[in-house]
mmCIF file of C-alpha atoms in Angstrom:
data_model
loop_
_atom_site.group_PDB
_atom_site.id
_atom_site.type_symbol
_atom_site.label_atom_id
_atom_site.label_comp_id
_atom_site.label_asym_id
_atom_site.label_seq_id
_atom_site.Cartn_x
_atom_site.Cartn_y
_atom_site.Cartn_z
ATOM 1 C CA UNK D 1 -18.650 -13.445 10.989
ATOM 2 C CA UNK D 2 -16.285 -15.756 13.198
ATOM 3 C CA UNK D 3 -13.858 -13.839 15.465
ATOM 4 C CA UNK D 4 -10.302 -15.148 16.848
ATOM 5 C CA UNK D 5 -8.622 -13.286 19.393
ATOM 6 C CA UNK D 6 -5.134 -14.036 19.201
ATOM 7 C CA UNK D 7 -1.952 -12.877 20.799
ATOM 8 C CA UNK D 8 0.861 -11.037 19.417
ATOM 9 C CA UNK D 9 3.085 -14.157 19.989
ATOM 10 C CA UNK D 10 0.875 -16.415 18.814
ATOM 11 C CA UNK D 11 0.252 -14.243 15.491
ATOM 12 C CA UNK D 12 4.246 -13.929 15.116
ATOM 13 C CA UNK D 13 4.410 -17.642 15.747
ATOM 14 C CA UNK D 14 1.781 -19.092 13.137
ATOM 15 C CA UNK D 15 1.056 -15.996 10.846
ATOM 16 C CA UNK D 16 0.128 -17.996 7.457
ATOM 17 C CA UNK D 17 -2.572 -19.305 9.471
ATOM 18 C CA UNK D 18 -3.688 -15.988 10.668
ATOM 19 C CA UNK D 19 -3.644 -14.606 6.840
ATOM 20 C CA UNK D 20 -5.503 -17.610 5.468
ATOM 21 C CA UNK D 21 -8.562 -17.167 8.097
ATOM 22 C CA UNK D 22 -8.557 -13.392 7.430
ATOM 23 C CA UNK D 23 -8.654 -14.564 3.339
ATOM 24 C CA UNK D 24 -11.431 -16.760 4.625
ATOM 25 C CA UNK D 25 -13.314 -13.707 5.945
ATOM 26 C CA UNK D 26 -13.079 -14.833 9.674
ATOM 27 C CA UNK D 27 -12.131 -11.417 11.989
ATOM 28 C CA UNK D 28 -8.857 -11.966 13.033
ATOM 29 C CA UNK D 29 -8.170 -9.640 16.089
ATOM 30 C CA UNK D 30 -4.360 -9.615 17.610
ATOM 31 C CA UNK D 31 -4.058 -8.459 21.630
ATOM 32 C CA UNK D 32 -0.843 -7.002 22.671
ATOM 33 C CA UNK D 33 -0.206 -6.585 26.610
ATOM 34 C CA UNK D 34 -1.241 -3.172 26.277
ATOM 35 C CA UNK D 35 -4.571 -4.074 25.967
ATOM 36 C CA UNK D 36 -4.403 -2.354 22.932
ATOM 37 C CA UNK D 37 -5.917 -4.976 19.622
ATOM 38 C CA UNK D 38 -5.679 -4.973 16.064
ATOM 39 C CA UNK D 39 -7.791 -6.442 13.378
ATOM 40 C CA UNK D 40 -5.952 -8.568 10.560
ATOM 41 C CA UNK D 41 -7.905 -6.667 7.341
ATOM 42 C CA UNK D 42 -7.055 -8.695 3.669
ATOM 43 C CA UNK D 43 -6.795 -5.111 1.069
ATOM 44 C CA UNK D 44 -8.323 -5.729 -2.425
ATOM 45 C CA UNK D 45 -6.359 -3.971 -5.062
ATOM 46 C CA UNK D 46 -9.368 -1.454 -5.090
ATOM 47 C CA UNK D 47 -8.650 -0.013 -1.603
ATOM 48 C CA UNK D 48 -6.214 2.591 -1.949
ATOM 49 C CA UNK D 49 -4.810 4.554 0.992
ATOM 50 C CA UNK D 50 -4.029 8.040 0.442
ATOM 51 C CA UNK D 51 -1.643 9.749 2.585
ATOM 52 C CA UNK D 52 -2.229 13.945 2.435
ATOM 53 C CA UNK D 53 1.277 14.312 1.660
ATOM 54 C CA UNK D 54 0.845 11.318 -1.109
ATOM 55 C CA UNK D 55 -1.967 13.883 -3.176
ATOM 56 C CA UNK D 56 -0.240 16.974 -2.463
ATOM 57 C CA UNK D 57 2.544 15.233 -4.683
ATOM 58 C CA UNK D 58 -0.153 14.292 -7.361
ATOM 59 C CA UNK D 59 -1.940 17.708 -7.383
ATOM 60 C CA UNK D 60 1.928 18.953 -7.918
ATOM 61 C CA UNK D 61 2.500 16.770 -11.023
ATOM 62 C CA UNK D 62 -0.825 17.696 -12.689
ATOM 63 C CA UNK D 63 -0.282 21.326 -12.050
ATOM 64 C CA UNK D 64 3.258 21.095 -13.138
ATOM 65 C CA UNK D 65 1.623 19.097 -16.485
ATOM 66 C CA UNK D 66 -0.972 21.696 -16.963
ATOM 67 C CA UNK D 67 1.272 24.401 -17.162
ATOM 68 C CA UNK D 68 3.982 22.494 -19.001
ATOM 69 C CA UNK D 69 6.460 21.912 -17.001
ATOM 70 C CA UNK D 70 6.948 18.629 -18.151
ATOM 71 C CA UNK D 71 8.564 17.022 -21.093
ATOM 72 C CA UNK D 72 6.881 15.708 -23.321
ATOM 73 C CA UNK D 73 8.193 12.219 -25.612
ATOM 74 C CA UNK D 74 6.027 11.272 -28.210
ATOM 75 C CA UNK D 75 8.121 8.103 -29.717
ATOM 76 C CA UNK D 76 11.022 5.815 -28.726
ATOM 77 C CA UNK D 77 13.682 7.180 -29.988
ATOM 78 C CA UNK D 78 12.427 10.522 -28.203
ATOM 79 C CA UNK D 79 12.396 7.728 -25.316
ATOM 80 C CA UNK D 80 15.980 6.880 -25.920
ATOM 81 C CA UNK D 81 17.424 10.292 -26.821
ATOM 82 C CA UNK D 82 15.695 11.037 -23.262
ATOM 83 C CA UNK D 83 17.442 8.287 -21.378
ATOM 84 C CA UNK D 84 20.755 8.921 -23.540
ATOM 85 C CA UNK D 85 20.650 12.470 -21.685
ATOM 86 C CA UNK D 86 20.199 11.404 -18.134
#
């Protein structure tokens, strides 16, 4: 796999460029002064990122739905009656 080290100026100046060779599958890796880097990483809609405070919320909803805590619309005009109640 091709690398290109790159600066942060140089990334802010030309970053299409930067996206297409990291769509390309070349490692695109961005120096700051710092010496710190970062790689340029294209996310497929498979690759989720989770935050713990993101499925917290989720196991909330689902234990709210188990125990009913929820409500429940089973047709439009439940949808609209809903809505019309807001």
């Amino acid at each position: 796999m091709a690398v290109v080290e790159i600066t942060s100026r140089q990334f802010r100046d030309n970053q299409k460029s930067f996206f297409d060779l990291a769509d390309e599958g070349k490692q695109v890796v961005i120096k700051r002064r710092s010496k710190q880097s970062y790689a340029l990483t294209p996310v497929n809609e498979d690759d989720w990122y989770w935050t713990p405070e993101m499925e917290a919320k989720i196991e909330k909803a689902l234990q709210q739905i188990e125990n009913g805590e929820c409500t429940v619309i089973k047709n439009k005009e439940e949808l609209r009656q809903y809505f019309d109640n807001l």
